[in-house]
Structure formats: structure tokens, C-alpha cells
Coordinates of C-alpha atoms in Angstrom, one line a residue:
M1 CA -85.1 40.0 -91.0
S2 CA -83.6 42.3 -93.4
S3 CA -80.1 41.9 -94.9
V4 CA -78.9 44.9 -92.9
G5 CA -79.9 43.2 -89.6
R6 CA -78.3 40.0 -90.5
A7 CA -75.1 41.8 -91.3
I8 CA -75.1 43.5 -88.0
L9 CA -75.6 40.2 -86.1
T10 CA -72.8 38.6 -88.1
C11 CA -70.4 41.4 -87.2
Q12 CA -71.3 41.2 -83.5
A13 CA -70.7 37.4 -83.5
R14 CA -67.3 37.8 -85.1
E15 CA -66.3 40.5 -82.6
K16 CA -67.3 38.3 -79.7
T17 CA -65.4 35.3 -81.1
N18 CA -62.3 37.4 -81.7
G19 CA -62.5 38.8 -78.1
E20 CA -62.7 35.3 -76.6
M21 CA -59.7 34.2 -78.7
A22 CA -57.7 37.2 -77.6
K23 CA -58.4 36.3 -73.9
A24 CA -57.4 32.7 -74.4
S25 CA -54.2 33.7 -76.1
A26 CA -53.3 36.2 -73.2
T27 CA -53.9 33.5 -70.5
P28 CA -50.8 31.2 -70.0
R29 CA -51.5 27.6 -70.7
V30 CA -51.0 25.2 -67.8
P31 CA -49.4 21.8 -68.6
A32 CA -51.6 18.8 -68.2
R33 CA -49.5 17.5 -65.2
R34 CA -49.8 20.8 -63.4
R35 CA -53.5 21.0 -64.0
A36 CA -53.8 17.5 -62.5
N37 CA -51.9 18.6 -59.3
A38 CA -53.6 21.9 -59.0
V39 CA -55.7 22.4 -55.9
R40 CA -59.3 22.3 -56.6
P41 CA -62.1 23.3 -54.4
L42 CA -63.5 20.3 -52.7
P43 CA -67.1 19.7 -52.7
N44 CA -68.8 19.3 -49.4
G45 CA -66.1 21.3 -47.5
P46 CA -67.7 21.1 -44.1
H47 CA -67.9 17.3 -44.2
R48 CA -64.2 17.1 -45.1
F49 CA -63.3 19.3 -42.2
L50 CA -65.2 17.2 -39.7
R51 CA -63.5 14.1 -41.0
L52 CA -60.1 15.7 -40.5
L53 CA -60.9 16.6 -36.9
A54 CA -62.0 13.0 -36.2
T55 CA -58.7 11.7 -37.7
I56 CA -56.7 14.0 -35.5
R57 CA -58.6 12.8 -32.4
K58 CA -57.9 9.1 -33.3
I59 CA -54.2 9.8 -33.7
T60 CA -54.0 11.6 -30.3
R61 CA -55.8 8.7 -28.5
R62 CA -53.3 6.2 -30.0
R63 CA -50.3 8.2 -28.9
R64 CA -51.7 8.5 -25.3
R65 CA -52.2 4.8 -25.2
G66 CA -48.6 4.2 -26.4
L67 CA -47.2 6.5 -23.7
A68 CA -49.2 4.8 -21.0
A69 CA -47.9 1.4 -22.1
V70 CA -44.2 2.5 -21.6
S71 CA -42.9 1.9 -18.1
P72 CA -41.6 5.0 -16.2
S73 CA -38.1 3.5 -15.8
S74 CA -37.6 2.9 -19.5
P75 CA -36.1 5.8 -21.4
P76 CA -38.1 7.7 -24.1
P77 CA -37.6 6.6 -27.7
L78 CA -34.8 8.4 -29.5
P79 CA -35.3 10.5 -32.6
A80 CA -34.4 9.1 -35.9
S81 CA -31.2 11.1 -36.2
D82 CA -30.0 9.8 -32.7
R83 CA -30.9 6.3 -33.7
R84 CA -28.6 6.5 -36.7
Q85 CA -25.8 7.9 -34.5
C86 CA -26.2 5.1 -32.0
A87 CA -26.2 2.5 -34.7
T88 CA -22.8 3.8 -36.1
R89 CA -21.3 4.4 -32.6
P90 CA -19.0 1.5 -31.3
P91 CA -20.3 -0.3 -28.3
A92 CA -19.1 0.9 -24.9
P93 CA -16.4 -1.3 -23.3
P94 CA -17.6 -3.6 -20.5
S95 CA -17.3 -2.2 -17.0
P96 CA -14.3 -3.6 -15.0
P97 CA -15.1 -6.1 -12.3
P98 CA -15.3 -4.7 -8.7
R99 CA -11.9 -4.5 -7.0
E100 CA -11.3 -6.6 -4.0
A101 CA -10.7 -5.0 -0.7
E102 CA -7.0 -4.1 -0.3
T103 CA -5.2 -5.9 2.5
P104 CA -2.7 -4.1 4.7
Q105 CA 0.1 -6.3 3.5
E106 CA 0.8 -7.3 0.0
A107 CA 0.7 -11.0 -1.0
K108 CA 4.0 -12.6 -0.6
R109 CA 5.8 -14.4 -3.4
P110 CA 6.1 -18.2 -3.2
E111 CA 9.9 -17.9 -2.7
E112 CA 9.4 -15.7 0.3
E113 CA 6.8 -18.1 1.8
E114 CA 9.2 -21.0 1.3
E115 CA 12.0 -19.1 3.0
E116 CA 9.7 -18.3 6.0
H117 CA 8.5 -21.9 6.3
A118 CA 12.2 -23.1 6.2
A119 CA 13.1 -20.5 8.9
D120 CA 10.2 -21.5 11.1
A121 CA 11.1 -25.1 10.7
A122 CA 14.7 -24.4 11.7
A123 CA 13.6 -22.3 14.6
E124 CA 11.4 -25.2 15.9
A125 CA 14.3 -27.6 15.6
V126 CA 16.6 -25.3 17.6
A127 CA 13.8 -24.4 20.1
G128 CA 13.7 -28.0 21.3
K129 CA 17.2 -27.6 22.8
Y130 CA 16.6 -24.2 24.4
W131 CA 12.9 -24.6 25.2
A132 CA 13.5 -24.9 28.9
H133 CA 15.2 -21.4 28.9
R134 CA 12.4 -19.6 27.0
H135 CA 11.1 -17.7 30.0
S136 CA 14.7 -16.6 30.9
L137 CA 15.0 -15.1 27.4
F138 CA 11.5 -13.4 27.4
S139 CA 9.4 -13.5 30.6
L140 CA 6.3 -12.8 28.4
Y141 CA 7.1 -15.7 26.0
D142 CA 3.7 -17.3 26.5
R143 CA 2.0 -14.2 25.2
G144 CA 3.3 -14.8 21.7
V145 CA 6.9 -13.9 21.6
R146 CA 8.5 -15.1 18.4
M147 CA 12.1 -16.0 17.6
D148 CA 14.0 -17.4 14.7
A149 CA 16.6 -20.2 14.9
E150 CA 19.5 -17.8 15.7
G151 CA 17.5 -15.9 18.2
W152 CA 17.1 -18.9 20.5
Y153 CA 20.9 -19.0 21.2
S154 CA 21.9 -15.3 20.6
A155 CA 19.2 -13.3 22.4
T156 CA 20.4 -11.8 25.6
P157 CA 18.6 -13.2 28.7
E158 CA 16.1 -10.8 30.0
A159 CA 17.6 -10.4 33.4
I160 CA 21.0 -9.5 32.0
A161 CA 19.4 -7.1 29.4
A162 CA 17.5 -5.3 32.2
A163 CA 20.7 -4.9 34.2
Q164 CA 22.6 -3.5 31.2
A165 CA 19.7 -1.1 30.5
A166 CA 19.8 0.1 34.1
R167 CA 23.1 1.8 33.4
A168 CA 21.5 4.1 30.7
A169 CA 20.0 7.5 31.7
P170 CA 16.2 7.6 31.2
A171 CA 15.0 9.6 28.3
G172 CA 18.4 9.1 26.6
L173 CA 18.9 8.0 23.0
V174 CA 20.3 4.5 22.7
L175 CA 21.5 2.8 19.5
D176 CA 21.2 -0.9 19.4
A177 CA 23.7 -1.8 16.7
F178 CA 22.8 -5.5 16.3
A179 CA 19.2 -5.7 17.5
G180 CA 18.4 -9.3 16.6
V181 CA 14.9 -10.2 17.8
G182 CA 14.7 -7.2 20.1
G183 CA 15.6 -8.4 23.6
N184 CA 17.9 -5.6 24.5
S185 CA 16.0 -2.9 22.6
I186 CA 12.9 -3.8 24.6
Q187 CA 14.6 -3.5 28.0
F188 CA 16.2 -0.1 27.1
A189 CA 12.7 1.1 26.0
A190 CA 11.2 -0.2 29.2
R191 CA 13.9 1.9 31.1
G192 CA 12.4 5.0 29.4
C193 CA 15.0 5.4 26.7
Y194 CA 14.4 6.2 23.0
V195 CA 15.9 3.4 21.0
V196 CA 17.1 3.1 17.4
A197 CA 17.3 -0.6 16.6
V198 CA 19.4 -1.5 13.6
E199 CA 19.3 -5.0 12.1
I200 CA 20.4 -6.1 8.7
D201 CA 17.9 -9.1 8.5
P202 CA 14.4 -7.9 7.6
H203 CA 12.8 -11.0 9.1
K204 CA 14.5 -10.4 12.5
V205 CA 13.2 -6.8 12.4
E206 CA 9.7 -8.1 12.0
L207 CA 10.1 -10.4 14.9
A208 CA 11.6 -7.6 17.0
R209 CA 8.8 -5.3 16.2
H210 CA 6.3 -8.0 17.1
N211 CA 8.0 -8.7 20.4
A212 CA 8.2 -5.0 21.3
R213 CA 4.4 -4.8 20.7
I214 CA 3.8 -7.6 23.2
Y215 CA 5.9 -5.7 25.8
G216 CA 4.0 -2.4 25.0
V217 CA 7.1 -0.4 24.1
E218 CA 6.9 -0.4 20.3
H219 CA 6.3 3.4 20.3
M220 CA 9.7 3.9 22.0
I221 CA 11.7 2.0 19.3
D222 CA 12.5 3.0 15.7
F223 CA 13.5 -0.2 13.8
V224 CA 15.9 0.2 10.9
V225 CA 16.7 -2.4 8.4
G226 CA 20.3 -1.8 7.4
D227 CA 24.0 -2.5 7.8
F228 CA 25.4 -0.9 11.0
F229 CA 28.8 -0.1 9.4
H230 CA 27.1 1.7 6.5
L231 CA 24.9 3.8 8.8
A232 CA 27.4 4.5 11.5
P233 CA 28.8 7.7 9.9
Y234 CA 25.4 9.3 9.9
L235 CA 24.2 8.3 13.4
K236 CA 24.5 10.1 16.8
A237 CA 23.3 8.9 20.2
D238 CA 24.0 9.1 23.9
L239 CA 24.9 5.4 24.2
V240 CA 25.7 2.5 21.8
F241 CA 24.9 -1.0 22.8
L242 CA 27.0 -3.7 21.0
S243 CA 26.1 -7.4 21.1
P244 CA 27.5 -8.6 17.8
P245 CA 27.2 -12.3 16.7
W246 CA 29.6 -14.5 18.6
G247 CA 29.8 -17.1 15.9
G248 CA 27.1 -19.6 17.0
P249 CA 26.9 -22.0 20.0
S250 CA 30.4 -23.3 19.2
Y251 CA 32.0 -20.2 20.7
N252 CA 32.3 -21.9 24.2
Q253 CA 34.5 -24.6 22.7
T254 CA 37.4 -22.2 22.4
P255 CA 39.5 -21.9 25.6
V256 CA 40.1 -18.2 25.0
Y257 CA 37.8 -16.1 22.8
T258 CA 39.6 -13.3 21.0
L259 CA 37.9 -10.1 19.6
D260 CA 38.8 -11.0 16.0
M261 CA 36.3 -13.9 16.3
L262 CA 33.4 -11.5 16.5
K263 CA 31.1 -11.1 13.4
P264 CA 30.7 -9.5 10.9
K265 CA 34.0 -7.7 11.7
D266 CA 36.6 -7.9 14.5
G267 CA 35.9 -6.2 17.8
H268 CA 38.3 -3.3 17.2
A269 CA 36.5 -2.2 14.0
I270 CA 33.1 -2.5 15.7
F271 CA 34.3 -0.5 18.7
Q272 CA 35.8 2.3 16.6
A273 CA 32.6 2.6 14.6
A274 CA 30.6 3.0 17.8
Q275 CA 33.1 5.6 19.2
K276 CA 32.1 8.0 16.5
I277 CA 28.4 7.8 17.5
A278 CA 28.4 8.1 21.3
P279 CA 30.8 8.6 24.2
N280 CA 29.2 5.7 26.2
I281 CA 29.4 2.1 25.0
I282 CA 28.2 -1.2 26.4
M283 CA 29.4 -4.5 24.9
F284 CA 28.1 -7.9 25.7
L285 CA 30.7 -10.6 25.1
P286 CA 31.3 -14.3 25.6
R287 CA 32.2 -15.4 29.1
N288 CA 35.6 -16.9 27.8
V289 CA 36.6 -13.6 26.1
D290 CA 40.2 -12.3 26.6
I291 CA 39.4 -9.6 29.1
S292 CA 42.8 -7.9 28.5
Q293 CA 41.8 -7.3 24.9
V294 CA 38.6 -5.8 26.0
E295 CA 40.3 -3.4 28.4
E296 CA 42.6 -2.3 25.6
L297 CA 39.6 -1.0 23.7
S298 CA 39.3 1.9 26.2
W299 CA 42.7 3.1 25.2
L300 CA 41.6 3.8 21.6
S301 CA 40.1 7.1 22.9
S302 CA 42.1 10.1 23.9
P303 CA 41.8 10.4 26.8
P304 CA 41.1 6.8 27.5
L305 CA 37.5 5.9 28.5
D306 CA 36.6 4.6 31.9
F307 CA 36.3 0.9 31.8
E308 CA 34.4 -1.7 33.8
S309 CA 33.7 -5.3 33.2
E310 CA 31.0 -7.3 34.9
E311 CA 30.2 -11.0 34.9
S312 CA 26.6 -11.6 33.9
Y313 CA 24.7 -14.5 35.5
V314 CA 21.3 -16.0 35.0
Q315 CA 20.2 -18.3 37.8
H316 CA 23.8 -18.7 39.0
R317 CA 24.9 -19.6 35.5
F318 CA 27.7 -17.6 34.0
K319 CA 26.5 -16.3 30.7
G320 CA 28.9 -13.6 29.6
I321 CA 31.0 -10.5 30.2
T322 CA 29.4 -7.0 30.0
A323 CA 32.0 -4.3 29.4
Y324 CA 31.1 -0.7 30.2
F325 CA 33.0 2.2 28.6
G326 CA 32.5 5.9 29.5
D327 CA 30.2 7.4 32.0
V328 CA 28.2 4.1 32.3
A329 CA 31.3 2.5 34.0
R330 CA 31.1 2.8 37.8

């Protein structure tokens, strides 16, 4: 080859080399770390794709088996975020125990139970003396009539209570100012009267309500726990029945029983309180009462009230004096 041909080949080689160097300098260089992470075409692409499908099928089968192993009643697993919240959330307080069924009456305190036991014991002790007269006090005694110790000697015999109630007009409103265990209130209700029974002792009110239930007249009586003298200014009725405490069984040891011996106040104060409630008054008093004092009570009204006194007997035994004031006097 001539020298001219060699020179031409040398120039072409240099131009080619310079062009390759220019391209290399124009292309940005990739760091070695990035070149290592760069995505490269994988050889055998179809085989890799088939392996990927097989892996997906295996994962799907495992998940199905896991869901089948979980019972239907168990809740599904929580996401990771919910698990973290449940881990940090404080535990729920324990549920309160089931409440017992409520009883109609509240449990009584030990002091109240002791008082009731003492009252029952006292009533049993007194009942031994008056046991033979139980049916004269309440004809339905055997059906469950209950009385306290004071009731055994202070209850009006049923025959006398019925005779006193016969003076009242049916469907009238009667106020029993000292109701006790309910003997008189029951007979007024049996007469067809509506009765307001006032008694300061709550235990006696319970006994009176119980006894009225036995006689079937509980719906005709309104029982009120209270002091008659405090309630009197607010009460109105057609008739007032007064059978105040006589002072116990020792009343008959006095030759002449005067009205100032009545309890809790003297007879004049009791009668005046009743006058403001109703124009008709019935009083049941001891058999040895001073009848002249009783008649004087009718003069406290202007004009004076009609007055009538009647001796009350039970089986030919003189039990007391019933005084009638107003229209109930014959």
C-alpha cells in the first residue's frame, strides 16, 4: 500500500476514535451503585413469568386453607393499625353482676325488726288475758286479723262498732280520728261510707290496713299516718268518730272518769277540733265517764248540738258510753 493510502486509513481511524470519545463524554455516567440496582433484562423471560404464576397460586391456596380453619363465630383478624390501637387502649371495665329481682317492700333495718319482734311479744303476752274475747272484737279473727298489745284492750267490740256505724248516712264521708287497728273504720266502710282513718302510729296503720283487707273494705278506706290535731285544720267530713285512748285498762279503777283523763289531750280540746271538721260527732267513752261533762260538750256550739248518750253492751256486759252529737242523735 502506498503512503497516501496509509495516511487516509490513519485519518479515518482517528476520526472514528474521536467520535466514540465524544459520544462517551456526552452520555452521563451512572454510579456503580445505581448500575448495580438498575433493572436488567432477565434471560429466559417466559420461564420467569411461569414461576411467578405458580408462586401466586401457592399463596392463594394457603390463604384459603387459613380462612377455612377459622371458625365462623370467631371475628376476623384485625389490621395492623387496629392491633396497635387495641394494644394501647385500656381494658374495658368488667360488667356489673346481674341485679336481683326487686321486692315490693324494702329490707327492714335490724332496729325496726327488733321493735316489731318486741311489739309482737308484748301483744302475745296481752292476748292471753283477752283471748276469750277475740271474736267479740273481730268476728273474722280466725281469718288472720292482727292486733298489737294496745289493740287487744282498746279496740271497740265489733257489735258496738256496727251499732255506731248504723247512725251514719251511707255514702257519707267519715273521719276516724284515732283509728287504731281499724275496728271502727271497717264497720263504717261496711256501712257504705267512705272513711279517712287517721293514726299516728305507722305500725297500727299497717295492722288496720291488713284487717280491712280481710273484711274486703280496704278500697273504702284511706289510711293516713299523722297527728289528728295537726291535720284537723285541713280536713272536712260529714261525721267525725272519736275514740281517743282512755289511758289503758286501769281506767275502770277510777270511780268517776273525767274528760281531762283522755289522751293525748283533754276531751274539750278533742271535741273542739272535731267541731271544725263536721257537724256530726260520735264519741265512744268509758262506762264510768261523767255524763254531765259529756253533755256540756254540746253547748260549745251555737246553737247547741243535739245530744244523745247510749250505753253500749256486749253480751249483756256494760262496755262504754256512746255519745251522739248533731243529726246522728235521735
